Amino acid sequence: MSGDLTVRGLTVDFDGFRALSDLDFTVRAGELRFLIGPNGAGKTTLVDVITGRTKPAGGSVRFDDHELVGRREHRIVRLGVGRTFQTSVVFEQLTVLENLDLAASFRRRTAGLLRRRRGVAAGVAAALETTGLAALADRPAGVLSHGQRQWLEIGMLLTQRPRLLLLDEPVAGMSRVERDRTGELLREIAREHTVVVVEHDMEFLRRFASTVTVLHEGRLLCEGDVATVRADPKVQEVYLGRSGEEVAA
Amino acid sequence: MAVLNQLVIGASMAAVLLLVALGLTFTFGQMGVINMAHGEFIMAGAYTTYLVQPVAGTLAVPAALVVAFVVAGLMGLLLERLAIRRFYGRPLDTLLLTFGVSLILQQLARDIFGAPNVQVTAPGWLTGGVDLAGVRLPYNRIFILLVAVGCVVAIGLYLTRTGHGSRMRAVMQNRQLAAVSGVATGRVDQTTFFLGSGLAGVAGVALTLIGPVGPNLGTYYIVDAFLIVVAGGLGQLRGAVLAALALGILNSYVEFWTDASLAKVVVFMVIVAFLQVRPQGLFVLRTRALS
Amino acid sequence: ADDPVASGANSNTIKVGILHSLSGTMAISEVTVRDAELLAIEEINNSGGVLGKKIEPVVEDGASDWPTFAEKAQKLISQDKVATVFGGWTSASRKAMLPVFERNKALLWYPVQYEGLESSPYIFYTGATTNQQIVPALDYLKQQGKKRVFLVGSDYVFPRTANKIIKAYAAANGMQILGEEYTPLGHTEYSTVVNKLQQAKPDAVFNTLNGDSNVAFFKQLRSAGITAATMPTVSVSVAEEEVVGIGPDNVAGHLVAWNYYQTTAGPANDKFVKAFKAKYGATKVTSDPMEAGYNAVYLWAEAVKKAGKTDVEAVKKAAGGIVIDAPEGKVTVDGENQHVYKTARIGLIQPDGQIKEVWNSGQPIKPDPYLKGYSWATGLS
Amino acid sequence: MLAVEDLDVAYGRAQVLFGVSVRARPGALVCVMGRNGVGKTTLLKAIMGVLPARAGRVLFDGEDVTRLPTHERVRRGLGYVPQGHETFPQLTVRENLFVTPWATRAAVDEALDLFPALRPLLRRRAGFLSGGQQQQLAIARALVCRPKLLLLDEPTEGIQPSIIREIEQAVHRLHTEAGLAILLVEQYLDLALRLADQYVILDAGEVVRAGDRDDLADPTVHHLLAV
Amino acid sequence: MRARWSAPAAYAVTAILLLGVAPLVLTPFRLDLLGKYLCYAIVAVGIYLAWGGGGMLTLGQGVFFGLGGYAMGMHLKLVEAGAGNLPDFMVWSGVERLPALWAPFRNPAFALAMVVVLPTAVAALLGLLVFRQRVRGAYFAVLSQALAAAFVILLVGQQGLTGGTNGLTNVQYFFGLDLYDPAQKRIVYAIVALTLLAAIALAWQLSRSRFGRLLVAIRDGEDRVRFLGYDPAIVKTATFAASAALAGIAGALFVPMVGILSPADLGVVPSLEMVVAVAIGGRFSLAGAVGGAILYNYASTTLSEQFPSGWFYLLGAMFVAVMMWAPRGLAGLLADAAAALRRRSAATVPRAKPDAVAVPVGAGEGS
Ligand SMILES: Nc1ncnc2c1ncn2[C@@H]1O[C@H](COP(=O)(O)OP(=O)(O)OP(=O)(O)O)[C@@H](O)[C@H]1O
Ligand SMILES: Nc1ncnc2c1ncn2[C@@H]1O[C@H](COP(=O)(O)OP(=O)(O)OP(=O)(O)O)[C@@H](O)[C@H]1O
Ligand SMILES: NC(N)=O
Ligand SMILES: [Mg+2]
Ligand SMILES: [Mg+2]
């Protein structure tokens, strides 16, 4: 029960195109790790492999001493690995509350599933609170705006109490204030969970990240604290643009 | 020898299957409309041949190919305008809607042409056949094969080589985005449906050479037609061709060794088994997006 | 519980049910039988009706669905309180209706040739049973020296039973059955069957295909280069109606076995054909099942007249021995098994779509649904 | 150039925009701002005719386009990049760019010059691209229509910083050099500040503030954008 | 308050109508017909679960209906034939020894078990094969339709075993009840009605449970559900199997109710009709599905009686009209009307900001 995420020699091929090549990547239990890299670097692909969506051509992914490669998606979730998606997907026909409740209920036994929901579970209520969606609890999720969906998705993830969270661009499309709120939330979560965040927002990174891993063309470009990474000329070259500082300012 | 014959027979069965399914690569494959009235458009093509016959004489069949394409196409166009256009993105609803349309069209044919089959005879130049190493390949089968190949080539070019073809696919994948890209989505829908339905009409003409021309004609082919499209992979022309070929040959051999009833059952089971290996049909269009 | 006479007695019409498939696969065949039955009713009404009352047809659609036949039969009996029902085509529809008529002690007139082995007290069978159609056809083949026969049929009870009888006959008569192929109803792809025929090279094909399949079968037979000269077929479900659909070019020269053709000579038939064309159009043809349906109405009317009432038991009793001058010739009801005496006829399909009689049994054959009079048939049931 | 007058928009029974008026002068860059869910996207969709206006008018180049179908508006020069990197997933990148009926090789080339990263991907299916690549494609696709007014809904979402810079420069160039009018929804305030001539702030479906860029420094504006 | 009681009240009224009123006011012939409609209503409950709930458009319910029906029919035919005798159709099909497949069906417990087990097992097998491979939507619809086609061909082709096209006809006794006696037949009707009521209650509970929500979620976004830790294949298979079981039970009851079971009722078109009936009533509403099945079958009986040769026009026009103007079925239409009424009475409330919420298309009254 180490709680570490260990990726070794991971290679992903798409019809001859190599999205990840021989990637090694480790996240220790309890860490809050940021994952950045140019568009197409393979960040989402990495998350996809960890969560069972994409089958790698080779390599291994271990979490908590379980090999994840070859397991089906829901099994991996049951091992305590949760994720959000770059384009948020919520169940449009269910209400916000039902979305959260469903996410929270996956460990219930069949009998529990066959019963009606009575009241609101504590975890669900908390998630409604945290995400600021309490007022919208009984609306179908289909009516949410882009940003609201993002929140709901994070909320759903929280109710699942995963030990490892993988967030793919959680603050994209959020206003600055909301980014800050999300950041605070992340910090809090990271106290008890292992979190990997894929993000492009350097400002956000600067404020909330400690360790950052940079991917480029399916390989590890560099790893370190925010300052180190930002100062790295290779990172500036491929990712930030020569005057990266300016953008993030 | 007889066993070898079956290969040729399988291929010619495949041509028929392909022809009845081709229109569906548009209406079902591209537009996502489960058009149960497709069979009745085939029927309309067959009746067109019947009507053209006294006028066009020995050239009835080629003339009918053109007329039937237009007639069935227009029927499709009308259906699209009056009803289908409200149903894009809801394939299962179109199924029920068009089932109703198919009942109406069948009854209409019964009332217009009478319940019994009508007579369409192949012109002289389509009777007879060539002998290939002891196998006789009837001219009308060759003709059907040629029509099928011609349609496949034309569709293939249309889909991949014309702007209209890719716009049609664009509309199906993201209607709204197509509209904001300047595509007149309604117009594209109409054209697509016209083409798909028109192809059903063409199939109907071909079928008059080998089968009955009556109000029930469409019902005999509709299930097979959809199966071909599914086995081939939705909207995949190559897939439909290969699936038709595979199922035609499989069917011909199973029927040869057992009987026609069992052949149909076996073909179904093979398709289910096949979908274990290739769940989305022979040729898959995947994307990374979540459904 | 329901007395069919009750309603008829105090009104001035007699209701009868007409129950055929007007929709679905079987409509192709059954609609024309309905037309013939309606013609007979019209003729009888024009000449004064029965018992001084007009016959009022109540038409229902069996929709090519057997349980629907049962349901509509029940409806005709208990809601409409009809005096009798004329209806059905497929054996399946008859089997579905049979218990309804027996349970309600009501009467059905069934107009189509069928596989025999049945004799319900509440059904009159005006089409041929096997010894009036299939057996004579086999006799004819044997007489022509066709010893090696291939069986092709639709996959349902009539062809399967017919073929069982044919095989028994063949075994006893030195004929050889080279093969037996069944295809689903509505099947339209016959290349494989044709290939098998080409391999087997029989002297003749005995064809029990039904409906649309015949069109496909004959078109594909012809385009494979098989003609009546090289491999004649004898069909028992191909009548004038079907010949039109197949296209006479494709079947000319092949044989059929029936009890009636549009060309059958005689004043009764001239009148029937003329009346039918006058009512339904000059291009319409008449056929055996139509004629059997037409006869059924007349036979029932005669029985009612004889009984003096429409009561089922009385009509049943009166029907035995009734003779009419039908288009096919003299037709007599066998009071015992409620079938009719019919003349068997082998016909040759002409290029104009008509069928020319090439042989007949000389006189009406006594119906023998269980083939009790044929020693070779003892094992059949 | 563009005048939105008293626009009401609803999703079925739920009204989302209430009497919204927005104007953009030719060549102006108007930034639409507001918290999540206030109706920014809804506004753009209504301008494009993707959503029907329940009341009010949309004028473009002096013409009332409120009743025109979407593609006609595009033809008249309204271009639109929807939120959330939308593409035609099963078409190749090249096909995506050529969907517009009047797309020319030159227009496509120009768009690709703006996003050179797309060039090696031309034969790849759009659905397989990374999020950022899809977003770049989405912008390129809109430019191929040769719009006179471009509506951009959060175009920098999911884009790496260096490309964001390029987009910023591109937008700036389109705006200043080509004289393209632009309606921009953008969450990066600083970026908006650098680009915009004018701004509109929405709250709960109503315009609560509109004005010139210089006002944006006003702390009350920040207040409106917060919480 | 009103909403809380309206469902149980409607249920009670339905029960009274079916069990109390109908047997009193209908002639035996019409009661039999109603019994038949109720059998289809049981199928409709299953379709509501699978299609309305889980988005699985199953065009092969006739298969499961048939499996249940044949299991029951075989038993009844054997009992009727009596020990040592063959069922009637075997006699005229020339079968001489009882096929091994038939023998165990002499045992009533076995036959009753098979009524449920056969359809459930076939559905579970197909479901697992198909859903695990993520075949769905139109694919699944077409496959299930092909299943119906294949099933009927198989039935028809095995005449000695199944009665072929004729099917099993002339069923006269049902566990000691004489089906020819209208009084005893009424008991069969009551059994059918009670079964339907039980099925409705079950489906009601299921659709309001978390499981029901899960189904909706799967319909909405199957892939996403995996990442919540559920296996959609299992959930869908279970639902599909449940709907098959209901169809099987309905088929089993159909046999004594109608007295005949034939492949003509199990093929592509009848299976489609089962679904169409649900669509007409409203597939997102249990009441709609059940009402639709009864209404549709009633309409086709009446239409075909009134217009024997043109009723297909009317039937076809009915499908078209419903899909065009009431895509959520009659239930949706009613719900909209009710909502409109409610709104009118509340119209005095001033502008309600983004408060009243539109339901996305297709969500409907899905409980
Ligand atoms: N199924 C696929 N087939 C082909 N190429 C693919 C497939 N999936 C991903 N790719 C390619 O793999 C590369 C990595 O994609 P990925 O989505 O992992 O990038 P990313 O780092 O998440 O980028 P972004 O920040 O833009 O989201 C991209 O070039 C993409 O086009
Ligand atoms: N399809 C819909 N049906 C009903 N209501 C909707 C629908 N789409 C959006 N809404 C509602 O309309 C309001 C405005 O949504 P819109 O998408 O325009 O917001 P936005 O300002 O673009 O937000 P974001 O910054 O999150 O993208 C939101 O409150 C949302 O809940
Ligand atoms: N009786 C017949 N032909 O089915
Ligand atoms: Mg990504
Ligand atoms: Mg938005």
mmCIF file of N, CA and C in Angstrom, chain C residues 22-24 34 59-61 63-68 70-72 74-75 78-79 91-93 95-96 98-99 102-103 117 155-158 160-161 164 184-185 379-381, chain E residues 27 29-30 33 36-37 91-94 96 153 156-159 165-167 169-171 179-180 254 258 260-265 270 300-302 304-305 308-309 311-312:
data_model
loop_
_atom_site.group_PDB
_atom_site.id
_atom_site.type_symbol
_atom_site.label_atom_id
_atom_site.label_comp_id
_atom_site.label_asym_id
_atom_site.label_seq_id
_atom_site.Cartn_x
_atom_site.Cartn_y
_atom_site.Cartn_z
ATOM 1 N N LEU C 22 -55.367 -8.915 -46.113
ATOM 2 C CA LEU C 22 -55.414 -7.788 -47.045
ATOM 3 C C LEU C 22 -54.152 -6.963 -46.913
ATOM 4 N N SER C 23 -53.350 -7.296 -45.920
ATOM 5 C CA SER C 23 -52.067 -6.619 -45.751
ATOM 6 C C SER C 23 -51.035 -7.674 -45.412
ATOM 7 N N GLY C 24 -49.753 -7.276 -45.494
ATOM 8 C CA GLY C 24 -48.689 -8.229 -45.199
ATOM 9 C C GLY C 24 -48.374 -9.114 -46.392
ATOM 10 N N ARG C 34 -60.590 -12.864 -51.964
ATOM 11 C CA ARG C 34 -61.657 -12.024 -51.429
ATOM 12 C C ARG C 34 -62.510 -11.466 -52.568
ATOM 13 N N VAL C 59 -66.097 -7.875 -44.034
ATOM 14 C CA VAL C 59 -64.724 -8.173 -44.437
ATOM 15 C C VAL C 59 -63.766 -7.868 -43.288
ATOM 16 N N GLU C 60 -62.875 -8.782 -43.011
ATOM 17 C CA GLU C 60 -61.838 -8.545 -42.007
ATOM 18 C C GLU C 60 -60.476 -8.874 -42.600
ATOM 19 N N ASP C 61 -59.447 -8.252 -42.024
ATOM 20 C CA ASP C 61 -58.079 -8.448 -42.507
ATOM 21 C C ASP C 61 -57.327 -9.390 -41.561
ATOM 22 N N ALA C 63 -54.265 -10.027 -41.979
ATOM 23 C CA ALA C 63 -52.971 -9.353 -41.871
ATOM 24 C C ALA C 63 -51.768 -10.292 -41.937
ATOM 25 N N SER C 64 -51.913 -11.430 -42.595
ATOM 26 C CA SER C 64 -50.802 -12.379 -42.747
ATOM 27 C C SER C 64 -50.253 -12.839 -41.398
ATOM 28 N N ASP C 65 -51.077 -12.774 -40.399
ATOM 29 C CA ASP C 65 -50.637 -13.114 -39.054
ATOM 30 C C ASP C 65 -51.631 -14.120 -38.476
ATOM 31 N N TRP C 66 -51.173 -15.315 -38.173
ATOM 32 C CA TRP C 66 -52.102 -16.419 -37.881
ATOM 33 C C TRP C 66 -52.958 -16.153 -36.656
ATOM 34 N N PRO C 67 -52.370 -15.708 -35.548
ATOM 35 C CA PRO C 67 -53.243 -15.434 -34.401
ATOM 36 C C PRO C 67 -54.287 -14.358 -34.702
ATOM 37 N N THR C 68 -53.934 -13.442 -35.592
ATOM 38 C CA THR C 68 -54.936 -12.446 -35.971
ATOM 39 C C THR C 68 -56.114 -13.108 -36.673
ATOM 40 N N ALA C 70 -57.261 -15.991 -35.992
ATOM 41 C CA ALA C 70 -58.084 -16.579 -34.932
ATOM 42 C C ALA C 70 -58.916 -15.490 -34.263
ATOM 43 N N GLU C 71 -58.244 -14.372 -34.007
ATOM 44 C CA GLU C 71 -58.945 -13.289 -33.316
ATOM 45 C C GLU C 71 -60.092 -12.727 -34.153
ATOM 46 N N LYS C 72 -59.810 -12.517 -35.434
ATOM 47 C CA LYS C 72 -60.855 -11.953 -36.289
ATOM 48 C C LYS C 72 -61.987 -12.957 -36.486
ATOM 49 N N GLN C 74 -62.984 -15.080 -34.294
ATOM 50 C CA GLN C 74 -63.779 -14.976 -33.067
ATOM 51 C C GLN C 74 -64.653 -13.726 -33.103
ATOM 52 N N LYS C 75 -64.085 -12.662 -33.593
ATOM 53 C CA LYS C 75 -64.830 -11.412 -33.670
ATOM 54 C C LYS C 75 -66.032 -11.559 -34.610
ATOM 55 N N SER C 78 -68.560 -13.855 -32.694
ATOM 56 C CA SER C 78 -69.263 -13.417 -31.488
ATOM 57 C C SER C 78 -69.737 -11.959 -31.559
ATOM 58 N N GLN C 79 -69.050 -11.100 -32.293
ATOM 59 C CA GLN C 79 -69.536 -9.724 -32.382
ATOM 60 C C GLN C 79 -70.538 -9.560 -33.523
ATOM 61 N N SER C 91 -52.047 -22.730 -44.623
ATOM 62 C CA SER C 91 -52.470 -23.752 -43.680
ATOM 63 C C SER C 91 -52.321 -23.242 -42.262
ATOM 64 N N ALA C 92 -51.298 -22.408 -42.062
ATOM 65 C CA ALA C 92 -51.090 -21.881 -40.719
ATOM 66 C C ALA C 92 -52.301 -21.084 -40.267
ATOM 67 N N SER C 93 -52.870 -20.301 -41.176
ATOM 68 C CA SER C 93 -54.035 -19.519 -40.773
ATOM 69 C C SER C 93 -55.206 -20.460 -40.482
ATOM 70 N N LYS C 95 -55.006 -23.579 -39.385
ATOM 71 C CA LYS C 95 -54.762 -24.246 -38.107
ATOM 72 C C LYS C 95 -55.067 -23.298 -36.939
ATOM 73 N N ALA C 96 -54.803 -22.019 -37.151
ATOM 74 C CA ALA C 96 -55.070 -21.059 -36.082
ATOM 75 C C ALA C 96 -56.572 -20.867 -35.894
ATOM 76 N N LEU C 98 -59.004 -23.018 -36.755
ATOM 77 C CA LEU C 98 -59.745 -24.261 -36.520
ATOM 78 C C LEU C 98 -60.339 -24.367 -35.112
ATOM 79 N N PRO C 99 -59.531 -24.174 -34.059
ATOM 80 C CA PRO C 99 -60.141 -24.302 -32.726
ATOM 81 C C PRO C 99 -61.232 -23.272 -32.468
ATOM 82 N N GLU C 102 -64.334 -24.655 -34.053
ATOM 83 C CA GLU C 102 -64.822 -25.842 -33.351
ATOM 84 C C GLU C 102 -65.428 -25.456 -32.006
ATOM 85 N N ARG C 103 -64.755 -24.551 -31.325
ATOM 86 C CA ARG C 103 -65.209 -24.143 -29.995
ATOM 87 C C ARG C 103 -66.565 -23.437 -30.088
ATOM 88 N N LEU C 117 -54.636 -34.466 -44.356
ATOM 89 C CA LEU C 117 -54.458 -34.939 -42.983
ATOM 90 C C LEU C 117 -55.272 -34.117 -41.986
ATOM 91 N N ASP C 155 -40.428 -23.105 -46.678
ATOM 92 C CA ASP C 155 -40.281 -23.800 -45.417
ATOM 93 C C ASP C 155 -41.525 -23.620 -44.552
ATOM 94 N N TYR C 156 -42.559 -24.384 -44.835
ATOM 95 C CA TYR C 156 -43.699 -24.401 -43.926
ATOM 96 C C TYR C 156 -44.497 -25.672 -44.131
ATOM 97 N N VAL C 157 -45.631 -25.741 -43.490
ATOM 98 C CA VAL C 157 -46.234 -27.057 -43.316
ATOM 99 C C VAL C 157 -46.708 -27.675 -44.632
ATOM 100 N N PHE C 158 -47.291 -26.874 -45.519
ATOM 101 C CA PHE C 158 -47.796 -27.467 -46.744
ATOM 102 C C PHE C 158 -46.692 -28.129 -47.576
ATOM 103 N N ARG C 160 -43.746 -29.121 -46.674
ATOM 104 C CA ARG C 160 -43.088 -30.223 -45.975
ATOM 105 C C ARG C 160 -43.963 -31.474 -45.983
ATOM 106 N N THR C 161 -45.252 -31.268 -45.745
ATOM 107 C CA THR C 161 -46.138 -32.428 -45.752
ATOM 108 C C THR C 161 -46.284 -32.983 -47.168
ATOM 109 N N LYS C 164 -43.404 -35.023 -47.975
ATOM 110 C CA LYS C 164 -43.432 -36.310 -47.286
ATOM 111 C C LYS C 164 -44.265 -37.296 -48.106
ATOM 112 N N PRO C 184 -36.873 -20.077 -46.755
ATOM 113 C CA PRO C 184 -37.866 -19.345 -45.957
ATOM 114 C C PRO C 184 -38.895 -18.668 -46.856
ATOM 115 N N LEU C 185 -40.091 -18.483 -46.345
ATOM 116 C CA LEU C 185 -41.114 -17.749 -47.091
ATOM 117 C C LEU C 185 -40.565 -16.371 -47.439
ATOM 118 N N GLY C 379 -48.072 -45.304 -43.955
ATOM 119 C CA GLY C 379 -47.201 -44.857 -42.861
ATOM 120 C C GLY C 379 -47.267 -43.361 -42.573
ATOM 121 N N LEU C 380 -48.030 -42.629 -43.355
ATOM 122 C CA LEU C 380 -47.904 -41.170 -43.266
ATOM 123 C C LEU C 380 -48.509 -40.550 -42.012
ATOM 124 N N SER C 381 -49.620 -41.130 -41.535
ATOM 125 C CA SER C 381 -50.108 -40.575 -40.275
ATOM 126 C C SER C 381 -51.192 -41.448 -39.693
ATOM 127 N N THR E 27 -67.462 -7.908 -22.859
ATOM 128 C CA THR E 27 -67.876 -9.256 -23.269
ATOM 129 C C THR E 27 -66.656 -10.164 -23.182
ATOM 130 N N PHE E 29 -65.260 -11.871 -25.377
ATOM 131 C CA PHE E 29 -64.369 -11.651 -26.514
ATOM 132 C C PHE E 29 -63.494 -10.426 -26.288
ATOM 133 N N ARG E 30 -64.104 -9.344 -25.840
ATOM 134 C CA ARG E 30 -63.328 -8.119 -25.614
ATOM 135 C C ARG E 30 -62.401 -8.256 -24.415
ATOM 136 N N LEU E 33 -59.396 -9.914 -25.568
ATOM 137 C CA LEU E 33 -58.538 -8.978 -26.288
ATOM 138 C C LEU E 33 -57.776 -8.092 -25.312
ATOM 139 N N LYS E 36 -54.955 -9.832 -23.966
ATOM 140 C CA LYS E 36 -53.837 -9.862 -24.907
ATOM 141 C C LYS E 36 -53.074 -8.531 -24.857
ATOM 142 N N TYR E 37 -53.808 -7.441 -24.838
ATOM 143 C CA TYR E 37 -53.135 -6.137 -24.770
ATOM 144 C C TYR E 37 -52.278 -6.043 -23.508
ATOM 145 N N VAL E 91 -47.893 -34.986 -34.594
ATOM 146 C CA VAL E 91 -48.560 -36.076 -35.297
ATOM 147 C C VAL E 91 -48.640 -35.753 -36.779
ATOM 148 N N TRP E 92 -49.134 -34.545 -37.086
ATOM 149 C CA TRP E 92 -49.262 -34.278 -38.522
ATOM 150 C C TRP E 92 -47.952 -33.879 -39.179
ATOM 151 N N SER E 93 -46.892 -33.663 -38.362
ATOM 152 C CA SER E 93 -45.581 -33.420 -38.971
ATOM 153 C C SER E 93 -44.796 -34.712 -39.109
ATOM 154 N N GLY E 94 -45.410 -35.802 -38.678
ATOM 155 C CA GLY E 94 -44.749 -37.081 -38.839
ATOM 156 C C GLY E 94 -43.658 -37.362 -37.825
ATOM 157 N N GLU E 96 -42.320 -39.141 -34.626
ATOM 158 C CA GLU E 96 -42.795 -40.362 -34.009
ATOM 159 C C GLU E 96 -42.446 -40.503 -32.541
ATOM 160 N N ILE E 153 -36.720 -17.618 -38.387
ATOM 161 C CA ILE E 153 -36.327 -18.576 -39.422
ATOM 162 C C ILE E 153 -36.013 -19.927 -38.791
ATOM 163 N N VAL E 156 -39.288 -21.598 -37.701
ATOM 164 C CA VAL E 156 -40.071 -22.074 -38.831
ATOM 165 C C VAL E 156 -39.418 -23.305 -39.442
ATOM 166 N N GLY E 157 -38.093 -23.301 -39.427
ATOM 167 C CA GLY E 157 -37.378 -24.399 -40.059
ATOM 168 C C GLY E 157 -37.437 -25.704 -39.281
ATOM 169 N N GLN E 158 -37.747 -25.637 -38.014
ATOM 170 C CA GLN E 158 -37.767 -26.859 -37.191
ATOM 171 C C GLN E 158 -39.202 -27.294 -36.941
ATOM 172 N N GLN E 159 -39.897 -27.614 -38.000
ATOM 173 C CA GLN E 159 -41.319 -27.854 -37.860
ATOM 174 C C GLN E 159 -41.659 -28.948 -36.860
ATOM 175 N N THR E 165 -44.246 -22.798 -39.047
ATOM 176 C CA THR E 165 -44.998 -21.541 -39.221
ATOM 177 C C THR E 165 -46.266 -21.518 -38.388
ATOM 178 N N ASN E 166 -46.895 -22.662 -38.291
ATOM 179 C CA ASN E 166 -48.158 -22.706 -37.549
ATOM 180 C C ASN E 166 -47.963 -22.318 -36.100
ATOM 181 N N GLY E 167 -46.847 -22.725 -35.563
ATOM 182 C CA GLY E 167 -46.627 -22.523 -34.137
ATOM 183 C C GLY E 167 -47.422 -23.517 -33.327
ATOM 184 N N THR E 169 -50.777 -24.345 -31.701
ATOM 185 C CA THR E 169 -52.157 -23.865 -31.806
ATOM 186 C C THR E 169 -53.047 -24.661 -30.874
ATOM 187 N N ASN E 170 -54.256 -24.171 -30.716
ATOM 188 C CA ASN E 170 -55.277 -24.928 -30.030
ATOM 189 C C ASN E 170 -54.890 -25.311 -28.606
ATOM 190 N N VAL E 171 -54.508 -24.341 -27.831
ATOM 191 C CA VAL E 171 -54.207 -24.601 -26.425
ATOM 192 C C VAL E 171 -55.507 -24.478 -25.641
ATOM 193 N N LEU E 179 -59.793 -23.267 -20.961
ATOM 194 C CA LEU E 179 -59.732 -21.946 -21.587
ATOM 195 C C LEU E 179 -60.915 -21.693 -22.520
ATOM 196 N N TYR E 180 -61.671 -22.732 -22.806
ATOM 197 C CA TYR E 180 -62.831 -22.536 -23.659
ATOM 198 C C TYR E 180 -64.022 -22.045 -22.853
ATOM 199 N N PHE E 254 -49.366 -15.057 -22.693
ATOM 200 C CA PHE E 254 -50.035 -14.873 -23.985
ATOM 201 C C PHE E 254 -50.625 -16.204 -24.468
ATOM 202 N N VAL E 258 -54.401 -16.219 -25.403
ATOM 203 C CA VAL E 258 -54.796 -16.149 -26.805
ATOM 204 C C VAL E 258 -55.017 -17.542 -27.395
ATOM 205 N N ILE E 260 -52.834 -19.495 -28.810
ATOM 206 C CA ILE E 260 -52.001 -19.844 -29.954
ATOM 207 C C ILE E 260 -50.733 -19.013 -29.870
ATOM 208 N N LEU E 261 -49.635 -19.617 -30.301
ATOM 209 C CA LEU E 261 -48.388 -18.857 -30.355
ATOM 210 C C LEU E 261 -47.712 -19.218 -31.660
ATOM 211 N N SER E 262 -47.466 -18.217 -32.477
ATOM 212 C CA SER E 262 -46.892 -18.554 -33.776
ATOM 213 C C SER E 262 -45.732 -17.622 -34.091
ATOM 214 N N PRO E 263 -44.772 -18.113 -34.873
ATOM 215 C CA PRO E 263 -43.628 -17.268 -35.224
ATOM 216 C C PRO E 263 -44.071 -15.949 -35.846
ATOM 217 N N ALA E 264 -45.261 -15.947 -36.428
ATOM 218 C CA ALA E 264 -45.740 -14.709 -37.043
ATOM 219 C C ALA E 264 -45.825 -13.579 -36.031
ATOM 220 N N ASP E 265 -45.879 -13.922 -34.742
ATOM 221 C CA ASP E 265 -45.977 -12.891 -33.715
ATOM 222 C C ASP E 265 -44.639 -12.536 -33.093
ATOM 223 N N PRO E 270 -43.495 -7.740 -35.705
ATOM 224 C CA PRO E 270 -44.129 -7.709 -34.375
ATOM 225 C C PRO E 270 -43.199 -7.134 -33.309
ATOM 226 N N SER E 300 -55.037 -0.918 -33.165
ATOM 227 C CA SER E 300 -54.871 -1.727 -34.372
ATOM 228 C C SER E 300 -56.018 -2.727 -34.497
ATOM 229 N N THR E 301 -56.553 -3.195 -33.377
ATOM 230 C CA THR E 301 -57.741 -4.042 -33.479
ATOM 231 C C THR E 301 -58.900 -3.248 -34.074
ATOM 232 N N THR E 302 -59.151 -2.096 -33.497
ATOM 233 C CA THR E 302 -60.323 -1.323 -33.903
ATOM 234 C C THR E 302 -60.182 -0.812 -35.327
ATOM 235 N N SER E 304 -58.427 -2.020 -37.690
ATOM 236 C CA SER E 304 -58.513 -3.076 -38.692
ATOM 237 C C SER E 304 -59.946 -3.590 -38.794
ATOM 238 N N GLU E 305 -60.712 -3.455 -37.725
ATOM 239 C CA GLU E 305 -62.120 -3.852 -37.819
ATOM 240 C C GLU E 305 -62.908 -2.826 -38.630
ATOM 241 N N PRO E 308 -60.894 -2.516 -42.834
ATOM 242 C CA PRO E 308 -60.080 -3.708 -43.052
ATOM 243 C C PRO E 308 -59.059 -3.568 -44.165
ATOM 244 N N SER E 309 -59.311 -2.749 -45.177
ATOM 245 C CA SER E 309 -58.283 -2.731 -46.212
ATOM 246 C C SER E 309 -57.440 -1.473 -46.200
ATOM 247 N N TRP E 311 -56.419 0.106 -43.202
ATOM 248 C CA TRP E 311 -55.985 0.490 -41.857
ATOM 249 C C TRP E 311 -54.491 0.692 -41.740
ATOM 250 N N PHE E 312 -53.722 0.142 -42.675
ATOM 251 C CA PHE E 312 -52.281 0.369 -42.614
ATOM 252 C C PHE E 312 -51.945 1.838 -42.823
#
